[in-house]
Amino acid sequence: MSKPRILVTGGTGYIGSHTTVELINAGYDVVIFDNLSNSNIEVLDGIEAITGVRPAFIKGDVNDIATLDCLFQAYPGIEGIINFAASKAVGESVQKPLLYYRNNLNSLMNLLEMVEKYQVKGFVFSSSCTVYGEPDVNPVTEESPIKPATSPYGNTKQISEEIITDFIHSGANFHAIILRYFNPVGAHPSALIGELPIGVPQNLIPYLTQTAIGIRKELSVFGDDYDTPDGSCIRDFINVVDLAKAHVIAVKRMIEGKSADKIEIFNLGTGNGVSVLELINTFESATGVKVPHRITGRREGDIEKVWANPERANKVLGWTAETPLADTMRNAWKWQQHLAEKK
Ligand code: UD1
Protein backbone atom coordinates (compact mmCIF):
# COMPACT_ATOMS: atom_id res chain seq x y z
CA MET A 1 0.00 0.00 0.00
CA SER A 2 1.38 3.39 -0.90
CA LYS A 3 1.90 5.93 1.83
CA PRO A 4 -0.75 8.65 2.17
CA ARG A 5 0.57 11.89 0.67
CA ILE A 6 0.48 15.09 2.72
CA LEU A 7 1.35 18.58 1.51
CA VAL A 8 3.10 20.67 4.15
CA THR A 9 3.28 24.32 3.18
CA GLY A 10 5.96 26.16 5.10
CA GLY A 11 7.52 22.78 5.79
CA THR A 12 11.06 24.11 6.21
CA GLY A 13 9.95 26.54 8.92
CA TYR A 14 10.07 26.01 12.66
CA ILE A 15 6.83 24.13 13.33
CA GLY A 16 6.63 22.84 9.75
CA SER A 17 9.98 21.04 9.95
CA HIS A 18 9.14 19.36 13.27
CA THR A 19 5.77 18.28 11.88
CA THR A 20 7.39 16.91 8.73
CA VAL A 21 9.65 14.73 10.90
CA GLU A 22 6.68 13.35 12.84
CA LEU A 23 4.69 12.74 9.65
CA ILE A 24 7.57 10.82 8.07
CA ASN A 25 8.05 8.82 11.28
CA ALA A 26 4.35 7.97 11.22
CA GLY A 27 4.61 6.64 7.65
CA TYR A 28 3.40 9.54 5.51
CA ASP A 29 4.77 10.71 2.18
CA VAL A 30 5.46 14.41 2.70
CA VAL A 31 5.70 17.05 0.00
CA ILE A 32 7.04 20.38 1.24
CA PHE A 33 6.17 23.65 -0.47
CA ASP A 34 8.03 26.67 0.88
CA ASN A 35 9.35 29.94 -0.52
CA LEU A 36 12.27 29.95 1.97
CA SER A 37 11.39 33.53 2.93
CA ASN A 38 11.95 32.77 6.60
CA SER A 39 13.75 29.43 6.51
CA ASN A 40 16.74 27.67 5.07
CA ILE A 41 17.06 24.81 2.58
CA GLU A 42 19.54 23.07 4.93
CA VAL A 43 16.59 22.22 7.15
CA LEU A 44 15.98 19.36 4.70
CA ASP A 45 19.35 17.87 5.72
CA GLY A 46 18.25 17.93 9.36
CA ILE A 47 14.94 16.25 8.51
CA GLU A 48 16.78 13.61 6.48
CA ALA A 49 19.34 13.00 9.23
CA ILE A 50 16.58 12.41 11.78
CA THR A 51 14.20 10.32 9.68
CA GLY A 52 16.41 8.78 6.98
CA VAL A 53 14.02 10.23 4.39
CA ARG A 54 14.44 13.39 2.37
CA PRO A 55 10.97 14.79 1.70
CA ALA A 56 10.07 16.12 -1.74
CA PHE A 57 10.66 19.86 -1.79
CA ILE A 58 9.25 22.44 -4.16
CA LYS A 59 10.31 26.04 -3.81
CA GLY A 60 7.38 28.32 -4.36
CA ASP A 61 4.97 30.81 -2.94
CA VAL A 62 1.47 29.80 -1.89
CA ASN A 63 0.31 33.17 -3.17
CA ASP A 64 1.19 31.99 -6.68
CA ILE A 65 -1.77 29.82 -7.58
CA ALA A 66 -0.31 28.70 -10.94
CA THR A 67 2.75 27.12 -9.27
CA LEU A 68 0.52 25.59 -6.64
CA ASP A 69 -1.61 24.05 -9.34
CA CYS A 70 1.51 22.60 -11.03
CA LEU A 71 2.47 21.06 -7.71
CA PHE A 72 -0.86 19.26 -7.42
CA GLN A 73 -0.42 17.93 -10.97
CA ALA A 74 3.14 16.81 -10.31
CA TYR A 75 2.25 15.15 -6.99
CA PRO A 76 -1.16 13.59 -7.54
CA GLY A 77 -3.28 12.14 -4.77
CA ILE A 78 -2.51 14.62 -1.99
CA GLU A 79 -4.91 13.59 0.79
CA GLY A 80 -4.17 16.22 3.39
CA ILE A 81 -2.72 19.71 3.66
CA ILE A 82 -1.10 21.23 6.70
CA ASN A 83 -0.74 24.94 6.17
CA PHE A 84 2.19 26.59 7.94
CA ALA A 85 3.01 29.07 5.18
CA ALA A 86 2.19 32.34 6.90
CA SER A 87 3.85 35.37 8.41
CA LYS A 88 3.87 35.39 12.21
CA ALA A 89 5.59 38.40 13.71
CA VAL A 90 3.10 40.48 15.66
CA GLY A 91 5.17 43.71 15.61
CA GLU A 92 6.00 43.46 11.92
CA SER A 93 2.32 42.97 11.13
CA VAL A 94 1.55 46.36 12.66
CA GLN A 95 4.19 47.94 10.39
CA LYS A 96 3.25 46.00 7.25
CA PRO A 97 -0.46 45.14 7.47
CA LEU A 98 -0.98 44.65 3.74
CA LEU A 99 1.87 42.15 3.59
CA TYR A 100 0.23 40.18 6.39
CA TYR A 101 -3.27 40.26 4.94
CA ARG A 102 -1.93 39.32 1.52
CA ASN A 103 0.41 36.58 2.69
CA ASN A 104 -1.86 34.98 5.22
CA LEU A 105 -5.22 35.33 3.52
CA ASN A 106 -4.47 34.98 -0.22
CA SER A 107 -2.40 31.92 0.47
CA LEU A 108 -5.20 30.34 2.49
CA MET A 109 -7.77 30.99 -0.23
CA ASN A 110 -5.45 29.59 -2.90
CA LEU A 111 -4.98 26.43 -0.88
CA LEU A 112 -8.71 26.06 -0.28
CA GLU A 113 -9.26 26.29 -4.05
CA MET A 114 -6.79 23.45 -4.48
CA VAL A 115 -8.59 21.45 -1.78
CA GLU A 116 -11.77 21.63 -3.80
CA LYS A 117 -10.18 21.15 -7.23
CA TYR A 118 -8.06 18.15 -6.23
CA GLN A 119 -10.49 16.63 -3.70
CA VAL A 120 -8.16 16.86 -0.74
CA LYS A 121 -9.80 15.19 2.25
CA GLY A 122 -8.37 17.12 5.17
CA PHE A 123 -7.01 20.59 5.87
CA VAL A 124 -5.13 21.52 9.06
CA PHE A 125 -4.89 25.21 9.85
CA SER A 126 -2.35 26.75 12.26
CA SER A 127 -4.24 29.20 14.38
CA SER A 128 -3.23 30.81 17.64
CA CYS A 129 -4.34 31.58 21.16
CA THR A 130 -4.09 35.17 19.97
CA VAL A 131 -7.75 34.80 18.87
CA TYR A 132 -8.78 34.89 22.57
CA GLY A 133 -7.10 38.27 23.11
CA GLU A 134 -6.86 39.08 26.83
CA PRO A 135 -9.13 36.40 28.30
CA ASP A 136 -11.53 37.22 31.13
CA VAL A 137 -11.02 33.73 32.54
CA ASN A 138 -8.08 31.29 32.39
CA PRO A 139 -7.59 28.58 31.31
CA VAL A 140 -9.34 29.25 27.99
CA THR A 141 -11.50 26.63 26.31
CA GLU A 142 -12.37 26.57 22.62
CA GLU A 143 -15.69 28.20 23.60
CA SER A 144 -14.02 31.19 25.25
CA PRO A 145 -15.00 34.41 23.49
CA ILE A 146 -13.01 35.58 20.49
CA LYS A 147 -11.83 39.10 21.31
CA PRO A 148 -11.08 41.91 18.83
CA ALA A 149 -7.60 41.31 17.44
CA THR A 150 -4.83 43.52 18.75
CA SER A 151 -2.65 43.22 15.63
CA PRO A 152 -3.07 42.57 11.90
CA TYR A 153 -1.34 39.21 12.50
CA GLY A 154 -4.00 38.27 15.07
CA ASN A 155 -6.71 39.51 12.76
CA THR A 156 -5.47 37.27 9.93
CA LYS A 157 -5.87 34.26 12.25
CA GLN A 158 -9.44 35.25 13.12
CA ILE A 159 -10.36 35.97 9.50
CA SER A 160 -8.71 32.73 8.37
CA GLU A 161 -10.81 30.73 10.80
CA GLU A 162 -13.91 32.47 9.40
CA ILE A 163 -12.89 31.84 5.79
CA ILE A 164 -12.46 28.12 6.47
CA THR A 165 -15.76 27.96 8.36
CA ASP A 166 -17.66 29.80 5.61
CA PHE A 167 -16.13 27.60 2.93
CA ILE A 168 -17.14 24.44 4.79
CA HIS A 169 -20.64 25.81 5.35
CA SER A 170 -20.94 26.51 1.62
CA GLY A 171 -20.88 22.75 1.16
CA ALA A 172 -17.24 22.29 0.18
CA ASN A 173 -16.51 18.60 0.49
CA PHE A 174 -13.58 18.30 2.90
CA HIS A 175 -12.83 18.31 6.62
CA ALA A 176 -10.89 20.96 8.47
CA ILE A 177 -9.17 21.03 11.82
CA ILE A 178 -8.15 24.35 13.31
CA LEU A 179 -5.35 24.08 15.86
CA ARG A 180 -4.95 27.02 18.22
CA TYR A 181 -1.36 26.97 19.41
CA PHE A 182 -0.31 28.54 22.66
CA ASN A 183 3.45 29.35 22.82
CA PRO A 184 5.48 26.73 20.90
CA VAL A 185 9.05 26.47 22.19
CA GLY A 186 12.06 24.15 22.18
CA ALA A 187 13.64 22.08 19.45
CA HIS A 188 13.96 18.48 18.31
CA PRO A 189 15.90 16.47 20.96
CA SER A 190 18.46 15.53 18.28
CA ALA A 191 19.31 19.26 17.96
CA LEU A 192 19.27 18.75 14.18
CA ILE A 193 16.30 21.04 13.63
CA GLY A 194 14.96 23.96 15.68
CA GLU A 195 13.91 27.57 15.46
CA LEU A 196 16.03 29.71 13.13
CA PRO A 197 15.09 33.32 13.73
CA ILE A 198 16.42 35.71 11.12
CA GLY A 199 17.84 38.90 12.65
CA VAL A 200 17.06 39.93 16.22
CA PRO A 201 14.58 37.45 17.70
CA GLN A 202 11.23 38.88 18.72
CA ASN A 203 10.09 35.83 20.67
CA LEU A 204 11.18 34.98 24.18
CA ILE A 205 13.01 31.67 23.85
CA PRO A 206 15.30 32.43 20.91
CA TYR A 207 16.21 35.73 22.58
CA LEU A 208 16.83 33.91 25.85
CA THR A 209 19.06 31.21 24.33
CA GLN A 210 20.98 33.78 22.26
CA THR A 211 21.58 35.72 25.48
CA ALA A 212 22.67 32.58 27.32
CA ILE A 213 25.27 31.88 24.64
CA GLY A 214 26.49 35.48 24.56
CA ILE A 215 25.13 36.71 21.21
CA ARG A 216 22.91 39.19 23.10
CA LYS A 217 24.01 41.10 26.17
CA GLU A 218 20.89 40.67 28.24
CA LEU A 219 17.30 39.60 27.98
CA SER A 220 14.71 42.27 28.60
CA VAL A 221 11.79 41.06 30.66
CA PHE A 222 8.89 43.12 29.41
CA GLY A 223 7.20 44.22 32.62
CA ASP A 224 7.01 43.03 36.23
CA ASP A 225 3.96 45.05 37.22
CA TYR A 226 1.27 42.80 35.75
CA ASP A 227 -1.48 41.34 37.90
CA THR A 228 0.29 37.97 38.21
CA PRO A 229 2.07 36.37 41.22
CA ASP A 230 5.54 37.61 40.20
CA GLY A 231 4.38 40.51 38.04
CA SER A 232 5.62 39.11 34.71
CA CYS A 233 3.31 37.85 31.94
CA ILE A 234 2.02 34.28 31.97
CA ARG A 235 1.97 31.97 28.93
CA ASP A 236 1.43 28.31 28.16
CA PHE A 237 4.74 27.09 26.71
CA ILE A 238 4.19 24.01 24.58
CA ASN A 239 6.98 21.76 23.34
CA VAL A 240 7.30 21.95 19.56
CA VAL A 241 7.62 18.16 19.09
CA ASP A 242 4.49 17.57 21.17
CA LEU A 243 2.78 20.21 19.05
CA ALA A 244 4.00 18.54 15.83
CA LYS A 245 2.53 15.20 16.94
CA ALA A 246 -0.91 16.76 17.27
CA HIS A 247 -0.80 17.62 13.55
CA VAL A 248 -0.18 13.99 12.63
CA ILE A 249 -3.17 12.92 14.71
CA ALA A 250 -5.32 15.67 13.17
CA VAL A 251 -4.50 14.86 9.57
CA LYS A 252 -4.91 11.12 10.16
CA ARG A 253 -8.30 11.71 11.77
CA MET A 254 -9.54 13.53 8.69
CA ILE A 255 -8.13 11.33 5.94
CA GLU A 256 -9.35 8.20 7.71
CA GLY A 257 -12.85 9.70 7.99
CA LYS A 258 -12.90 9.83 11.79
CA SER A 259 -13.79 13.52 12.22
CA ALA A 260 -16.85 14.17 14.37
CA ASP A 261 -17.67 17.29 12.40
CA LYS A 262 -16.71 18.97 9.12
CA ILE A 263 -14.79 21.52 11.12
CA GLU A 264 -13.19 20.96 14.51
CA ILE A 265 -11.20 23.35 16.70
CA PHE A 266 -8.64 22.35 19.33
CA ASN A 267 -6.46 24.25 21.78
CA LEU A 268 -2.90 22.94 21.81
CA GLY A 269 -1.33 23.78 25.12
CA THR A 270 -0.14 22.14 28.31
CA GLY A 271 -2.79 23.58 30.61
CA ASN A 272 -0.08 25.17 32.79
CA GLY A 273 0.48 28.88 32.97
CA VAL A 274 4.16 29.77 33.46
CA SER A 275 5.45 33.30 33.97
CA VAL A 276 8.34 34.79 32.01
CA LEU A 277 10.45 34.92 35.20
CA GLU A 278 9.58 31.32 36.06
CA LEU A 279 10.60 30.29 32.57
CA ILE A 280 13.99 31.96 32.95
CA ASN A 281 14.46 30.12 36.27
CA THR A 282 13.46 26.81 34.69
CA PHE A 283 15.98 27.35 31.89
CA GLU A 284 18.74 28.23 34.35
CA SER A 285 18.15 25.25 36.61
CA ALA A 286 17.67 22.81 33.70
CA THR A 287 20.86 23.85 31.91
CA GLY A 288 23.01 25.31 34.68
CA VAL A 289 23.51 28.37 32.46
CA LYS A 290 22.73 31.87 33.71
CA VAL A 291 20.66 34.23 31.61
CA PRO A 292 21.54 37.88 32.24
CA HIS A 293 18.22 39.69 32.33
CA ARG A 294 16.72 42.99 33.34
CA ILE A 295 13.18 44.13 33.92
CA THR A 296 12.20 46.77 31.38
CA GLY A 297 8.91 48.39 30.49
CA ARG A 298 5.93 46.55 29.14
CA ARG A 299 5.84 45.66 25.44
CA GLU A 300 2.93 47.25 23.63
CA GLY A 301 0.15 44.84 22.75
CA ASP A 302 1.20 42.08 25.19
CA ILE A 303 -1.46 39.95 26.80
CA GLU A 304 -1.13 39.73 30.59
CA LYS A 305 -1.96 36.06 31.01
CA VAL A 306 -3.27 33.26 28.87
CA TRP A 307 -3.12 29.50 29.21
CA ALA A 308 -5.04 26.64 27.67
CA ASN A 309 -7.63 24.22 28.77
CA PRO A 310 -6.44 21.39 26.49
CA GLU A 311 -9.10 18.86 27.59
CA ARG A 312 -10.81 18.66 24.22
CA ALA A 313 -7.55 17.75 22.46
CA ASN A 314 -6.73 15.33 25.30
CA LYS A 315 -10.06 13.53 25.07
CA VAL A 316 -11.00 13.75 21.40
CA LEU A 317 -7.58 13.51 19.77
CA GLY A 318 -6.02 11.37 22.50
CA TRP A 319 -3.17 13.87 22.51
CA THR A 320 -1.36 15.33 25.52
CA ALA A 321 1.55 17.71 25.81
CA GLU A 322 3.85 15.37 27.67
CA THR A 323 7.37 16.84 27.60
CA PRO A 324 8.38 18.48 30.89
CA LEU A 325 9.30 22.16 30.53
CA ALA A 326 12.82 21.50 31.87
CA ASP A 327 13.46 19.01 29.02
CA THR A 328 12.09 21.51 26.53
CA MET A 329 14.51 24.12 27.85
CA ARG A 330 17.44 21.69 27.63
CA ASN A 331 16.53 20.96 24.00
CA ALA A 332 16.27 24.65 23.17
CA TRP A 333 19.74 25.11 24.66
CA LYS A 334 21.19 22.11 22.82
CA TRP A 335 19.88 23.58 19.56
CA GLN A 336 21.43 26.98 20.30
CA GLN A 337 24.75 25.25 21.00
CA HIS A 338 24.46 23.27 17.76
CA LEU A 339 23.92 26.52 15.83
CA ALA A 340 27.01 28.03 17.47
CA GLU A 341 29.13 24.98 16.52
CA LYS A 342 28.06 25.23 12.88
CA LYS A 343 29.39 28.79 12.58
C1 UD1 B 1 2.87 36.14 20.13
C2 UD1 B 1 1.44 35.94 19.69
C3 UD1 B 1 1.23 34.56 19.21
C4 UD1 B 1 2.20 34.23 18.12
C5 UD1 B 1 3.61 34.40 18.65
C6 UD1 B 1 4.60 34.12 17.53
C7 UD1 B 1 -0.18 37.30 20.82
C8 UD1 B 1 -1.03 37.43 22.03
N1 UD1 B 1 0.56 36.21 20.78
O1 UD1 B 1 3.04 35.40 21.31
O2 UD1 B 1 -0.08 34.43 18.69
O3 UD1 B 1 2.01 32.93 17.67
O4 UD1 B 1 3.77 35.72 19.13
O5 UD1 B 1 5.24 35.21 17.03
O6 UD1 B 1 -0.19 38.10 19.93
N2 UD1 B 1 9.15 38.56 26.33
C9 UD1 B 1 10.11 39.19 27.09
N3 UD1 B 1 11.29 39.51 26.51
C10 UD1 B 1 11.57 39.23 25.19
C11 UD1 B 1 10.58 38.58 24.40
C12 UD1 B 1 9.37 38.27 25.01
O7 UD1 B 1 9.90 39.45 28.27
O8 UD1 B 1 12.65 39.58 24.70
C13 UD1 B 1 7.86 38.18 26.96
C14 UD1 B 1 6.66 38.82 26.31
O9 UD1 B 1 6.38 40.06 26.88
C15 UD1 B 1 5.59 37.77 26.58
C16 UD1 B 1 6.35 36.46 26.62
O10 UD1 B 1 7.71 36.79 26.81
O11 UD1 B 1 5.03 38.02 27.84
C17 UD1 B 1 6.21 35.65 25.36
O12 UD1 B 1 6.50 36.50 24.25
P1 UD1 B 1 6.66 35.94 22.76
O13 UD1 B 1 7.60 34.79 22.76
O14 UD1 B 1 7.00 37.10 21.88
O15 UD1 B 1 5.24 35.36 22.39
P2 UD1 B 1 3.77 36.02 22.57
O16 UD1 B 1 3.80 37.48 22.48
O17 UD1 B 1 3.15 35.39 23.76
PDB file of C-alpha atoms and ligand atoms in Angstrom, residues 88-90 128-130 150-151 153 182-183 202-205 207 219-222 233 235 237 276 299 301-303, ligand 1:
ATOM      1  CA  LYS A  88       3.867  35.393  12.208  1.00  0.00           C
ATOM      2  CA  ALA A  89       5.588  38.400  13.714  1.00  0.00           C
ATOM      3  CA  VAL A  90       3.098  40.481  15.662  1.00  0.00           C
ATOM      4  CA  SER A 128      -3.230  30.811  17.637  1.00  0.00           C
ATOM      5  CA  CYS A 129      -4.344  31.580  21.160  1.00  0.00           C
ATOM      6  CA  THR A 130      -4.095  35.171  19.972  1.00  0.00           C
ATOM      7  CA  THR A 150      -4.826  43.517  18.752  1.00  0.00           C
ATOM      8  CA  SER A 151      -2.651  43.217  15.625  1.00  0.00           C
ATOM      9  CA  TYR A 153      -1.339  39.214  12.504  1.00  0.00           C
ATOM     10  CA  PHE A 182      -0.309  28.536  22.661  1.00  0.00           C
ATOM     11  CA  ASN A 183       3.449  29.347  22.821  1.00  0.00           C
ATOM     12  CA  GLN A 202      11.228  38.882  18.716  1.00  0.00           C
ATOM     13  CA  ASN A 203      10.094  35.831  20.673  1.00  0.00           C
ATOM     14  CA  LEU A 204      11.177  34.984  24.179  1.00  0.00           C
ATOM     15  CA  ILE A 205      13.013  31.665  23.849  1.00  0.00           C
ATOM     16  CA  TYR A 207      16.208  35.726  22.579  1.00  0.00           C
ATOM     17  CA  LEU A 219      17.304  39.600  27.980  1.00  0.00           C
ATOM     18  CA  SER A 220      14.706  42.270  28.599  1.00  0.00           C
ATOM     19  CA  VAL A 221      11.792  41.058  30.664  1.00  0.00           C
ATOM     20  CA  PHE A 222       8.894  43.124  29.410  1.00  0.00           C
ATOM     21  CA  CYS A 233       3.314  37.845  31.938  1.00  0.00           C
ATOM     22  CA  ARG A 235       1.973  31.974  28.930  1.00  0.00           C
ATOM     23  CA  PHE A 237       4.743  27.090  26.714  1.00  0.00           C
ATOM     24  CA  VAL A 276       8.337  34.785  32.006  1.00  0.00           C
ATOM     25  CA  ARG A 299       5.841  45.656  25.439  1.00  0.00           C
ATOM     26  CA  GLY A 301       0.153  44.836  22.750  1.00  0.00           C
ATOM     27  CA  ASP A 302       1.200  42.082  25.185  1.00  0.00           C
ATOM     28  CA  ILE A 303      -1.461  39.946  26.798  1.00  0.00           C
TER      29      ILE A 303
HETATM   30  C1  UD1 B   1       2.870  36.137  20.129  1.00  0.00           C
HETATM   31  C2  UD1 B   1       1.444  35.944  19.695  1.00  0.00           C
HETATM   32  C3  UD1 B   1       1.226  34.557  19.209  1.00  0.00           C
HETATM   33  C4  UD1 B   1       2.205  34.235  18.122  1.00  0.00           C
HETATM   34  C5  UD1 B   1       3.615  34.398  18.650  1.00  0.00           C
HETATM   35  C6  UD1 B   1       4.603  34.117  17.529  1.00  0.00           C
HETATM   36  C7  UD1 B   1      -0.183  37.296  20.816  1.00  0.00           C
HETATM   37  C8  UD1 B   1      -1.026  37.432  22.025  1.00  0.00           C
HETATM   38  N1  UD1 B   1       0.560  36.208  20.785  1.00  0.00           N
HETATM   39  O1  UD1 B   1       3.040  35.399  21.307  1.00  0.00           O
HETATM   40  O2  UD1 B   1      -0.075  34.425  18.685  1.00  0.00           O
HETATM   41  O3  UD1 B   1       2.007  32.934  17.667  1.00  0.00           O
HETATM   42  O4  UD1 B   1       3.769  35.723  19.128  1.00  0.00           O
HETATM   43  O5  UD1 B   1       5.236  35.209  17.030  1.00  0.00           O
HETATM   44  O6  UD1 B   1      -0.193  38.098  19.926  1.00  0.00           O
HETATM   45  N2  UD1 B   1       9.149  38.560  26.325  1.00  0.00           N
HETATM   46  C9  UD1 B   1      10.106  39.185  27.087  1.00  0.00           C
HETATM   47  N3  UD1 B   1      11.287  39.507  26.511  1.00  0.00           N
HETATM   48  C10 UD1 B   1      11.568  39.226  25.192  1.00  0.00           C
HETATM   49  C11 UD1 B   1      10.577  38.583  24.403  1.00  0.00           C
HETATM   50  C12 UD1 B   1       9.366  38.271  25.007  1.00  0.00           C
HETATM   51  O7  UD1 B   1       9.900  39.452  28.271  1.00  0.00           O
HETATM   52  O8  UD1 B   1      12.654  39.578  24.703  1.00  0.00           O
HETATM   53  C13 UD1 B   1       7.864  38.181  26.959  1.00  0.00           C
HETATM   54  C14 UD1 B   1       6.660  38.825  26.310  1.00  0.00           C
HETATM   55  O9  UD1 B   1       6.383  40.061  26.877  1.00  0.00           O
HETATM   56  C15 UD1 B   1       5.592  37.775  26.577  1.00  0.00           C
HETATM   57  C16 UD1 B   1       6.346  36.456  26.620  1.00  0.00           C
HETATM   58  O10 UD1 B   1       7.706  36.795  26.815  1.00  0.00           O
HETATM   59  O11 UD1 B   1       5.029  38.016  27.840  1.00  0.00           O
HETATM   60  C17 UD1 B   1       6.208  35.648  25.357  1.00  0.00           C
HETATM   61  O12 UD1 B   1       6.501  36.502  24.247  1.00  0.00           O
HETATM   62  P1  UD1 B   1       6.660  35.941  22.761  1.00  0.00           P
HETATM   63  O13 UD1 B   1       7.598  34.788  22.758  1.00  0.00           O
HETATM   64  O14 UD1 B   1       6.997  37.104  21.881  1.00  0.00           O
HETATM   65  O15 UD1 B   1       5.243  35.360  22.393  1.00  0.00           O
HETATM   66  P2  UD1 B   1       3.770  36.020  22.566  1.00  0.00           P
HETATM   67  O16 UD1 B   1       3.801  37.483  22.479  1.00  0.00           O
HETATM   68  O17 UD1 B   1       3.151  35.391  23.760  1.00  0.00           O
END
